[in-house]
CSV table of C-alpha atoms in Angstrom, one decimal:
chain,number,residue,atom,x,y,z
W,76,MET,CA,126.6,-45.0,110.8
W,77,ALA,CA,124.0,-42.0,111.1
W,78,ASN,CA,124.5,-39.5,113.7
W,79,MET,CA,121.7,-37.8,115.5
W,80,ILE,CA,121.8,-34.0,115.3
W,81,SER,CA,119.5,-31.3,116.8
W,82,VAL,CA,119.8,-27.9,115.1
W,83,THR,CA,117.8,-24.8,115.2
W,84,VAL,CA,117.2,-23.3,111.7
W,85,ASN,CA,115.3,-20.1,111.4
W,86,GLY,CA,114.0,-20.5,114.8
W,87,LYS,CA,112.6,-24.0,114.4
W,88,LEU,CA,114.3,-27.0,116.1
W,89,HIS,CA,115.0,-29.9,113.8
W,90,THR,CA,116.2,-33.3,114.9
W,91,SER,CA,117.7,-35.5,112.2
W,92,ASP,CA,119.7,-38.6,111.6
W,93,VAL,CA,122.5,-37.6,109.2
W,94,GLU,CA,125.5,-39.4,107.7
W,95,PRO,CA,128.7,-37.9,108.9
W,96,ARG,CA,129.7,-37.0,105.4
W,97,LEU,CA,126.6,-35.0,104.6
W,98,LEU,CA,127.5,-31.3,103.9
W,99,LEU,CA,125.6,-28.7,105.8
W,100,VAL,CA,124.5,-27.1,102.5
W,101,HIS,CA,123.0,-30.4,101.4
W,102,TYR,CA,121.2,-30.8,104.8
W,103,ILE,CA,119.7,-27.4,104.5
W,104,ARG,CA,118.6,-27.8,100.9
W,105,ASP,CA,117.7,-31.5,100.6
W,106,VAL,CA,116.6,-32.6,104.0
W,107,LEU,CA,115.0,-29.3,105.3
W,108,ASN,CA,114.1,-28.2,101.7
W,109,LEU,CA,115.3,-24.6,102.3
W,110,THR,CA,116.6,-24.1,98.7
W,111,GLY,CA,117.3,-20.4,99.1
W,112,THR,CA,120.9,-21.3,100.1
W,113,HIS,CA,122.6,-22.1,96.8
W,114,VAL,CA,125.6,-24.3,95.8
W,115,GLY,CA,128.0,-22.4,93.6
W,116,CYS,CA,131.5,-23.5,93.3
W,117,ASP,CA,131.4,-26.3,96.0
W,118,THR,CA,135.0,-25.4,96.8
W,119,THR,CA,134.7,-22.7,99.6
W,120,SER,CA,135.5,-20.0,97.2
W,121,CYS,CA,132.3,-18.3,95.8
W,122,GLY,CA,130.2,-17.8,99.0
W,123,ALA,CA,126.8,-18.7,97.4
W,124,CYS,CA,126.2,-21.1,100.2
W,125,THR,CA,126.8,-18.6,103.1
W,126,VAL,CA,124.5,-19.1,106.0
W,127,ILE,CA,124.7,-17.7,109.5
W,128,LEU,CA,126.0,-20.3,112.1
W,129,ASP,CA,125.8,-19.3,115.8
W,130,GLY,CA,125.9,-15.7,114.8
W,131,VAL,CA,128.6,-15.7,112.1
W,132,ALA,CA,128.7,-16.2,108.3
W,133,VAL,CA,130.1,-19.6,107.1
W,134,LYS,CA,130.3,-21.4,103.8
W,135,SER,CA,127.9,-24.2,104.4
W,136,CYS,CA,129.5,-26.3,101.5
W,137,ASN,CA,132.5,-26.6,103.8
W,138,VAL,CA,130.9,-27.6,107.1
W,139,LEU,CA,129.6,-31.0,107.9
W,140,ALA,CA,126.0,-31.3,109.2
W,141,VAL,CA,127.3,-33.4,112.1
W,142,GLN,CA,129.4,-30.4,113.2
W,143,VAL,CA,126.3,-28.2,113.8
W,144,ASP,CA,124.6,-30.3,116.4
W,145,GLY,CA,123.3,-28.0,119.1
W,146,SER,CA,123.8,-25.0,117.0
W,147,SER,CA,121.5,-22.3,115.6
W,148,ILE,CA,121.4,-21.4,111.9
W,149,THR,CA,119.8,-18.5,110.0
W,150,THR,CA,119.3,-18.9,106.2
W,151,ILE,CA,117.9,-16.4,103.6
W,152,GLU,CA,114.5,-17.7,104.3
W,153,GLY,CA,114.8,-16.7,108.1
W,154,LEU,CA,115.4,-12.9,107.4
W,155,ALA,CA,112.0,-11.7,106.5
W,156,LYS,CA,109.6,-11.2,109.5
W,157,ASP,CA,105.8,-11.2,109.2
W,158,GLY,CA,105.9,-10.8,105.4
W,159,GLU,CA,108.2,-7.6,105.7
W,160,LEU,CA,111.6,-7.9,103.9
W,161,HIS,CA,114.7,-7.5,106.0
W,162,PRO,CA,116.4,-4.1,105.3
W,163,LEU,CA,119.1,-6.0,103.5
W,164,GLN,CA,116.6,-7.7,101.2
W,165,GLU,CA,114.8,-4.4,100.6
W,166,GLY,CA,118.3,-2.7,99.9
W,167,PHE,CA,119.0,-5.4,97.1
W,168,TRP,CA,115.5,-4.6,95.6
W,169,GLU,CA,115.8,-0.8,95.9
W,170,GLU,CA,119.3,-0.6,94.7
W,171,HIS,CA,119.1,-3.3,92.1
W,172,GLY,CA,121.8,-5.3,93.8
W,173,LEU,CA,121.5,-8.3,91.5
W,174,GLN,CA,121.3,-9.4,88.0
W,175,CYS,CA,120.8,-13.2,87.8
W,176,GLY,CA,120.4,-13.4,91.5
W,177,TYR,CA,122.3,-16.6,92.1
W,178,CYS,CA,124.9,-15.1,94.5
W,179,THR,CA,122.3,-13.0,96.2
W,180,PRO,CA,121.4,-15.1,99.2
W,181,GLY,CA,125.0,-15.6,100.1
W,182,MET,CA,125.8,-11.9,99.5
W,183,ILE,CA,122.9,-10.9,101.9
W,184,MET,CA,124.0,-13.4,104.6
W,185,SER,CA,127.6,-12.2,104.4
W,186,ALA,CA,126.4,-8.6,104.6
W,187,TYR,CA,124.2,-9.6,107.7
W,188,ASP,CA,127.4,-10.8,109.5
W,189,LEU,CA,129.2,-7.6,108.5
W,190,LEU,CA,126.4,-5.3,109.8
W,191,GLN,CA,126.4,-7.2,113.1
W,192,LYS,CA,130.0,-6.5,113.5
W,193,ASN,CA,130.0,-3.0,112.0
W,194,PRO,CA,126.7,-1.3,111.8
W,195,ASP,CA,128.1,1.8,110.1
W,196,PRO,CA,130.5,0.5,107.4
W,197,SER,CA,132.4,2.5,104.9
W,198,GLU,CA,132.4,1.5,101.2
W,199,ALA,CA,135.8,-0.1,101.9
W,200,ASP,CA,134.4,-2.0,104.9
W,201,ILE,CA,131.5,-3.3,102.8
W,202,ARG,CA,133.9,-4.5,100.1
W,203,TYR,CA,136.2,-6.2,102.7
W,204,GLY,CA,133.2,-7.8,104.3
W,205,LEU,CA,132.0,-9.2,101.0
W,206,SER,CA,135.3,-10.4,99.9
W,207,GLY,CA,134.2,-14.0,100.4
W,208,ASN,CA,131.4,-13.7,97.9
W,209,ILE,CA,131.7,-13.7,94.1
W,210,CYS,CA,129.2,-12.3,91.8
W,211,ARG,CA,129.7,-13.5,88.2
W,212,CYS,CA,127.4,-10.7,86.7
W,213,THR,CA,130.0,-8.1,87.8
W,214,GLY,CA,127.3,-6.4,89.9
W,215,TYR,CA,129.4,-5.2,92.9
W,216,HIS,CA,128.6,-1.6,92.5
W,217,ASN,CA,124.9,-1.9,93.2
W,218,ILE,CA,125.6,-4.7,95.9
W,219,VAL,CA,127.7,-2.2,97.9
W,220,LYS,CA,125.0,0.4,97.5
W,221,ALA,CA,122.4,-2.2,98.7
W,222,VAL,CA,124.5,-2.9,101.9
W,223,LYS,CA,124.9,0.8,102.6
W,224,TYR,CA,121.1,1.2,102.2
W,225,ALA,CA,120.4,-1.5,104.7
W,226,ALA,CA,123.1,0.0,107.1
W,227,ASP,CA,121.4,3.4,106.9
W,228,LYS,CA,118.0,1.9,107.6
W,229,LEU,CA,119.0,-0.4,110.5
E,787,MET,CA,131.7,-33.2,95.8
E,788,ILE,CA,131.0,-35.7,98.6
E,789,PRO,CA,133.7,-37.1,101.0
E,790,SER,CA,134.1,-40.8,101.3
E,791,THR,CA,132.5,-42.4,104.4
E,792,PHE,CA,133.9,-42.0,107.9
E,793,GLU,CA,132.9,-42.1,111.5
E,794,TYR,CA,132.6,-38.7,113.4
E,795,ILE,CA,133.4,-38.3,117.1
E,796,ALA,CA,133.4,-35.1,119.2
E,797,PRO,CA,135.3,-35.9,122.4
E,798,THR,CA,135.3,-33.4,125.3
E,799,SER,CA,138.9,-33.9,126.5
E,800,ILE,CA,142.5,-34.0,125.2
E,801,THR,CA,142.8,-37.4,126.8
E,802,GLU,CA,139.9,-38.8,124.9
E,803,VAL,CA,141.3,-37.3,121.6
E,804,ALA,CA,144.8,-38.6,122.3
E,805,ASP,CA,143.4,-42.2,123.1
E,806,LEU,CA,141.3,-42.3,119.9
E,807,LEU,CA,144.5,-41.1,117.9
E,808,SER,CA,146.6,-43.9,119.6
E,809,LYS,CA,143.9,-46.4,118.8
E,810,HIS,CA,143.2,-45.5,115.1
E,811,GLY,CA,146.6,-44.3,114.0
E,812,GLU,CA,146.8,-43.2,110.4
E,813,ASP,CA,143.1,-43.9,110.0
E,814,ALA,CA,142.2,-40.9,112.2
E,815,LYS,CA,142.3,-37.2,111.4
E,816,ILE,CA,141.7,-34.3,113.6
E,817,LEU,CA,139.1,-31.7,112.6
E,818,ALA,CA,139.5,-28.1,113.8
E,819,GLY,CA,137.9,-25.4,111.7
E,820,GLY,CA,137.9,-27.8,108.7
E,821,HIS,CA,138.9,-25.2,106.1
E,822,SER,CA,142.0,-27.2,104.9
E,823,LEU,CA,140.7,-30.8,105.7
E,824,ILE,CA,137.1,-30.7,104.5
E,825,PRO,CA,138.1,-29.6,100.9
E,826,LEU,CA,140.7,-32.4,100.9
E,827,MET,CA,138.1,-34.8,101.9
E,828,LYS,CA,135.7,-33.6,99.4
E,829,LEU,CA,138.3,-34.1,96.7
E,830,ARG,CA,139.1,-37.4,98.4
E,831,LEU,CA,142.7,-36.5,98.7
E,832,ALA,CA,142.1,-37.3,102.4
E,833,GLN,CA,140.0,-40.2,103.3
E,834,PRO,CA,140.1,-40.6,107.1
E,835,LYS,CA,138.1,-43.5,108.6
E,836,ILE,CA,137.7,-41.6,111.8
E,837,LEU,CA,137.2,-37.9,112.1
E,838,ILE,CA,137.8,-36.4,115.6
E,839,ASP,CA,136.3,-33.0,116.1
E,840,LEU,CA,137.9,-30.8,118.7
E,841,LYS,CA,135.0,-28.4,119.0
E,842,ASN,CA,133.8,-29.9,122.3
E,843,VAL,CA,137.2,-29.9,124.0
E,844,ASN,CA,137.2,-27.3,126.7
E,845,GLY,CA,139.3,-24.2,126.6
E,846,MET,CA,140.9,-24.8,123.3
E,847,ASN,CA,139.7,-21.5,121.9
E,848,SER,CA,140.7,-19.1,124.8
E,849,ILE,CA,143.3,-16.3,124.4
E,850,THR,CA,144.7,-15.6,127.7
E,851,GLU,CA,147.8,-13.6,129.1
E,852,GLY,CA,150.2,-15.2,131.5
E,853,SER,CA,153.0,-13.6,133.4
E,854,ASP,CA,155.3,-13.2,130.4
E,855,THR,CA,153.4,-15.1,127.6
E,856,LEU,CA,150.2,-14.9,125.7
E,857,VAL,CA,148.6,-18.3,125.4
E,858,ILE,CA,146.5,-18.9,122.3
E,859,GLY,CA,144.4,-22.0,122.2
E,860,GLY,CA,144.8,-24.0,119.0
E,861,MET,CA,141.0,-23.7,118.2
E,862,SER,CA,141.1,-19.9,118.2
E,863,THR,CA,139.7,-18.7,114.9
E,864,TYR,CA,141.3,-16.2,112.6
E,865,TYR,CA,138.5,-13.9,113.4
E,866,GLN,CA,139.3,-14.2,117.2
E,867,LEU,CA,142.9,-13.3,116.5
E,868,GLN,CA,141.8,-10.4,114.3
E,869,SER,CA,139.4,-8.9,116.8
E,870,SER,CA,141.0,-9.8,120.2
E,871,GLU,CA,142.1,-6.7,122.0
E,872,LEU,CA,144.8,-8.6,123.8
E,873,ILE,CA,146.2,-9.8,120.4
E,874,LYS,CA,145.8,-6.4,118.8
E,875,ASN,CA,147.6,-4.7,121.7
E,876,LYS,CA,150.4,-7.2,122.4
E,877,VAL,CA,151.1,-8.9,119.0
E,878,SER,CA,149.6,-6.6,116.3
E,879,MET,CA,151.4,-8.5,113.5
E,880,LEU,CA,149.3,-11.6,114.4
E,881,SER,CA,146.0,-9.7,114.2
E,882,ASP,CA,147.0,-7.9,111.0
E,883,ALA,CA,148.0,-11.2,109.4
E,884,ALA,CA,144.8,-13.0,110.5
E,885,ALA,CA,142.7,-10.2,109.1
E,886,ASP,CA,144.4,-10.7,105.8
E,887,VAL,CA,143.7,-14.4,105.6
E,888,ALA,CA,141.2,-15.7,102.9
E,889,ASP,CA,137.8,-14.0,103.5
E,890,PRO,CA,135.3,-13.4,106.4
E,891,GLN,CA,133.6,-16.8,106.3
E,892,VAL,CA,136.9,-18.6,106.3
E,893,ARG,CA,138.2,-16.4,109.1
E,894,ASN,CA,135.0,-17.2,111.1
E,895,LEU,CA,135.8,-21.0,111.3
E,896,GLY,CA,139.5,-21.5,110.2
E,897,THR,CA,141.8,-21.9,113.3
E,898,ILE,CA,145.4,-21.1,114.0
E,899,GLY,CA,146.0,-24.7,115.3
E,900,GLY,CA,144.6,-26.1,112.1
E,901,SER,CA,146.6,-23.9,109.9
E,902,LEU,CA,149.9,-24.6,111.7
E,903,SER,CA,149.3,-28.4,111.8
E,904,HIS,CA,148.3,-28.5,108.2
E,905,ALA,CA,151.5,-26.6,107.4
E,906,ASP,CA,150.3,-25.6,103.9
E,907,PRO,CA,153.5,-24.1,102.2
E,908,ALA,CA,151.4,-21.0,101.3
E,909,ALA,CA,149.8,-20.4,104.7
E,910,ASP,CA,150.4,-17.0,106.4
E,911,LEU,CA,150.5,-17.7,110.1
E,912,PRO,CA,153.5,-20.0,110.0
E,913,ALA,CA,155.8,-17.1,108.9
E,914,VAL,CA,154.3,-14.9,111.6
E,915,VAL,CA,154.7,-17.4,114.6
E,916,ILE,CA,158.3,-17.8,113.6
E,917,ALA,CA,158.8,-14.1,113.6
E,918,LEU,CA,157.1,-13.8,117.0
E,919,ASN,CA,159.4,-16.5,118.5
E,920,ALA,CA,156.4,-18.6,119.4
E,921,THR,CA,156.4,-22.0,121.1
E,922,ILE,CA,154.1,-24.6,119.8
E,923,VAL,CA,152.7,-26.8,122.6
E,924,VAL,CA,151.6,-30.3,121.5
E,925,ASP,CA,150.0,-32.7,123.9
E,926,SER,CA,149.5,-36.6,123.7
E,927,SER,CA,147.9,-36.5,127.2
E,928,ILE,CA,150.7,-38.5,128.6
E,929,GLU,CA,153.4,-36.1,127.5
E,930,GLU,CA,153.5,-32.5,126.4
E,931,ARG,CA,156.2,-31.0,124.2
E,932,PHE,CA,157.3,-27.4,123.7
E,933,ILE,CA,158.6,-26.9,120.1
E,934,ASN,CA,160.1,-23.7,118.8
E,935,ALA,CA,157.9,-22.5,115.9
E,936,GLU,CA,160.9,-22.6,113.4
E,937,ASP,CA,161.6,-26.2,114.3
E,938,PHE,CA,157.9,-27.2,114.1
E,939,PHE,CA,157.7,-27.0,110.3
E,940,VAL,CA,159.8,-29.7,108.7
E,941,ASP,CA,158.6,-30.3,105.1
E,942,LEU,CA,155.7,-29.9,102.7
E,943,LEU,CA,152.5,-30.4,104.8
E,944,THR,CA,154.7,-32.0,107.5
E,945,THR,CA,155.3,-30.8,111.0
E,946,GLN,CA,157.0,-32.4,114.2
E,947,LEU,CA,153.4,-33.6,115.3
E,948,ARG,CA,153.4,-37.2,116.1
E,949,ALA,CA,150.5,-39.4,115.3
E,950,ASN,CA,149.1,-39.3,118.8
E,951,GLU,CA,149.7,-35.6,119.5
E,952,ILE,CA,147.3,-32.6,119.4
E,953,LEU,CA,148.5,-29.0,118.9
E,954,ARG,CA,147.1,-27.6,122.1
E,955,GLU,CA,148.2,-24.0,122.2
E,956,ILE,CA,150.6,-21.5,120.9
E,957,ARG,CA,152.7,-19.4,123.3
E,958,ILE,CA,154.1,-16.0,122.4
E,959,PRO,CA,156.5,-13.9,124.6
E,960,SER,CA,154.2,-11.0,125.6
E,961,LEU,CA,156.9,-8.3,125.3
E,962,ILE,CA,157.6,-9.2,121.8
E,963,ASN,CA,155.6,-6.3,120.4
E,964,ARG,CA,158.2,-3.8,121.4
E,965,GLY,CA,159.9,-2.2,118.4
E,966,GLY,CA,158.1,-2.6,115.0
E,967,SER,CA,156.6,-5.4,113.1
E,968,ALA,CA,155.0,-6.1,109.7
E,969,TYR,CA,153.6,-9.1,107.6
E,970,LEU,CA,153.4,-8.5,103.9
E,971,LYS,CA,152.6,-11.1,101.2
E,972,PHE,CA,152.2,-11.3,97.5
E,973,ALA,CA,148.7,-12.9,97.5
E,974,ASN,CA,147.2,-15.2,95.0
E,975,LYS,CA,144.3,-13.0,93.7
E,976,ALA,CA,141.6,-15.8,93.9
E,977,SER,CA,142.6,-17.8,97.1
E,978,HIS,CA,144.4,-15.0,98.9
E,979,TYR,CA,147.1,-17.5,99.9
E,980,ALA,CA,150.6,-16.2,100.0
E,981,VAL,CA,152.7,-16.9,96.9
E,982,VAL,CA,155.5,-15.5,99.2
E,983,GLY,CA,154.9,-14.0,102.6
E,984,VAL,CA,157.4,-12.2,104.9
E,985,ALA,CA,156.9,-11.5,108.6
E,986,VAL,CA,159.4,-9.2,110.3
E,987,ARG,CA,159.9,-7.9,113.9
E,988,ILE,CA,162.7,-5.5,114.6
E,989,GLY,CA,163.9,-3.6,117.6
E,990,ILE,CA,166.1,-0.5,117.2
E,991,ASN,CA,167.7,1.4,120.0
E,992,ASP,CA,168.1,5.2,120.4
E,993,ALA,CA,171.4,5.1,118.5
E,994,GLY,CA,169.6,3.5,115.5
E,995,ILE,CA,171.2,0.1,116.1
E,996,CYS,CA,169.4,-2.9,115.5
E,997,GLU,CA,169.2,-5.0,118.8
E,998,ASP,CA,166.6,-7.5,117.9
E,999,ALA,CA,165.4,-9.0,114.6
E,1000,SER,CA,163.2,-11.9,113.7
E,1001,VAL,CA,162.2,-12.8,110.2
E,1002,GLY,CA,159.8,-15.6,109.0
E,1003,VAL,CA,159.2,-16.6,105.5
E,1004,THR,CA,156.3,-18.5,104.0
E,1005,GLY,CA,155.2,-19.5,100.4
E,1006,ALA,CA,158.7,-19.5,99.1
E,1007,GLY,CA,159.8,-23.1,99.8
E,1008,THR,CA,158.2,-26.4,101.0
E,1009,HIS,CA,157.7,-25.1,104.5
E,1010,ALA,CA,158.0,-21.8,106.5
E,1011,VAL,CA,161.6,-20.9,107.7
E,1012,ARG,CA,163.3,-18.4,109.7
E,1013,ALA,CA,165.6,-16.2,107.5
E,1014,VAL,CA,168.6,-16.5,109.7
E,1015,GLU,CA,171.0,-14.7,107.3
E,1016,THR,CA,168.6,-11.7,107.1
E,1017,GLU,CA,168.4,-11.4,110.8
E,1018,ARG,CA,172.2,-11.6,111.1
E,1019,MET,CA,172.7,-8.8,108.7
E,1020,LEU,CA,170.3,-6.6,110.6
E,1021,LEU,CA,171.4,-7.3,114.1
E,1022,GLY,CA,174.0,-5.0,115.6
E,1023,ASN,CA,174.0,-2.8,112.5
E,1024,LYS,CA,172.8,0.8,112.2
E,1025,ILE,CA,169.7,0.6,110.2
E,1026,ASN,CA,169.7,2.3,106.8
E,1027,GLU,CA,168.5,1.7,103.3
E,1028,ASP,CA,171.8,-0.1,102.3
E,1029,VAL,CA,171.6,-2.4,105.3
E,1030,ILE,CA,168.0,-3.2,104.7
E,1031,ASP,CA,168.6,-3.9,101.0
E,1032,SER,CA,171.5,-6.3,101.8
E,1033,ALA,CA,169.7,-8.1,104.5
E,1034,ALA,CA,166.6,-8.6,102.2
E,1035,GLN,CA,168.7,-10.0,99.5
E,1036,GLU,CA,170.2,-12.6,101.8
E,1037,SER,CA,166.5,-13.9,102.8
E,1038,VAL,CA,166.8,-16.4,99.8
E,1039,ALA,CA,169.7,-18.1,101.5
E,1040,SER,CA,167.2,-19.8,104.0
E,1041,VAL,CA,165.1,-21.4,101.4
E,1042,ASP,CA,166.5,-24.8,100.3
E,1043,GLU,CA,164.4,-25.2,97.3
E,1044,PHE,CA,161.9,-22.6,95.8
E,1045,LEU,CA,158.5,-24.0,94.9
E,1046,SER,CA,157.6,-23.9,91.3
E,1047,ASP,CA,153.9,-24.3,90.4
E,1048,VAL,CA,151.1,-22.8,88.3
E,1049,HIS,CA,151.1,-19.6,90.4
E,1050,ALA,CA,154.8,-18.8,90.2
E,1051,SER,CA,158.0,-20.2,89.0
E,1052,GLY,CA,160.8,-20.8,91.5
E,1053,GLU,CA,162.8,-18.1,89.9
E,1054,TYR,CA,159.9,-15.6,90.3
E,1055,ARG,CA,159.3,-16.6,93.9
E,1056,GLU,CA,163.0,-15.9,94.6
E,1057,GLN,CA,162.6,-12.5,93.2
E,1058,LEU,CA,159.3,-11.9,95.1
E,1059,LEU,CA,161.1,-13.0,98.3
E,1060,LYS,CA,163.8,-10.4,98.0
E,1061,VAL,CA,161.3,-7.6,97.2
E,1062,PHE,CA,158.8,-8.5,99.9
E,1063,ALA,CA,161.6,-9.0,102.5
E,1064,LYS,CA,162.7,-5.5,101.8
E,1065,ARG,CA,159.3,-4.0,101.9
E,1066,ALA,CA,158.4,-5.7,105.2
E,1067,ILE,CA,161.6,-4.8,106.8
E,1068,GLN,CA,161.0,-1.1,105.7
E,1069,LEU,CA,157.5,-1.3,107.0
E,1070,ALA,CA,158.5,-2.7,110.3
E,1071,VAL,CA,161.3,-0.2,110.7
E,1072,SER,CA,158.7,2.7,110.1
E,1073,ARG,CA,156.6,1.3,112.9
E,1074,VAL,CA,159.3,1.4,115.5
E,1075,SER,CA,158.1,3.9,118.1
């Protein structure tokens, strides 16, 4: 019962046979071996699995791989260009926007969506934009600063 | 968590969708944004044999303005509702409520049609479409039906949708924004679902008399309802704090049975409804221009 999908991930086209029940996050991690996208709660709550799907942030644990046939996806691995960190990655480094780092890829992908829609966000805008992502280390203060850093740089 | 096995189909027309629904009956489920259905499938509370994705059906996510109505395609996402200039200008309560649903990632995929058809008792938009006097248009390709929003929701997770029908669009009278409106909810801290939510639209004339009132309630009972008694106590009266207070107290009369669960007892929801009805009416009145 496999379905054929073609999907562009980080600029590269992948054609795969997938079972309809395969979740997008498992396709990304287990089929494409892009393990920067994390599985956190697996219940659409924590945002650790966030990726950019056709330009917007989505929780990939709540999307089926068959749904993204013909789509374009960016994961955390697709942000750095020619060895240069994306300003968001640099911001998390410079502002110490993480402790354990588990939520970080999802935080960065949500922030990426936020900055696309709102290049100059206030602190309240950043907190609203990251409301779908949970950090269990209570590190929101520096995460907000990291996003602000990236916004200023972009 | 992995769903049980199913076959996935993404047809391109309502006719094809309706044919598949007729053919497969209870074995088939429609997939819109997937933010209610896929979690249920992962928990195996839902185990459809056939999943029919609406994503390739043309025109289902458009938001357009007709001569006297706004037409919102069932596949329009919360983010579309939140960011559409047409919705913000014509029915600001809907864009405000959509912006307060869950979180950005959920709003990027979750749809109004999916939310209304799923009829979660704690969903926000059912109360809002009731207060906006919306009409829900359902289509089986051989018949289309126009259902008043308040009649659409019949019980817990149950609507008037028949097994072979698709929620195609939502129609809202485009002059409905005159006056003031507000949607307020007591939100669950983790999920942001409405423990109780109240949507109010009110029109007040120059003499201070309420000429138009429409109140939708969600979260309190098994399904969203119109607070008929509250509307009756507002209509024709000069609006002041006493009238608002009495009208808000009457909101509980429209709920047959208050839900009681881990988030709130029925007694607490009843109290929340009175408080949030009052605050929503006050806010709507303050917005009357």
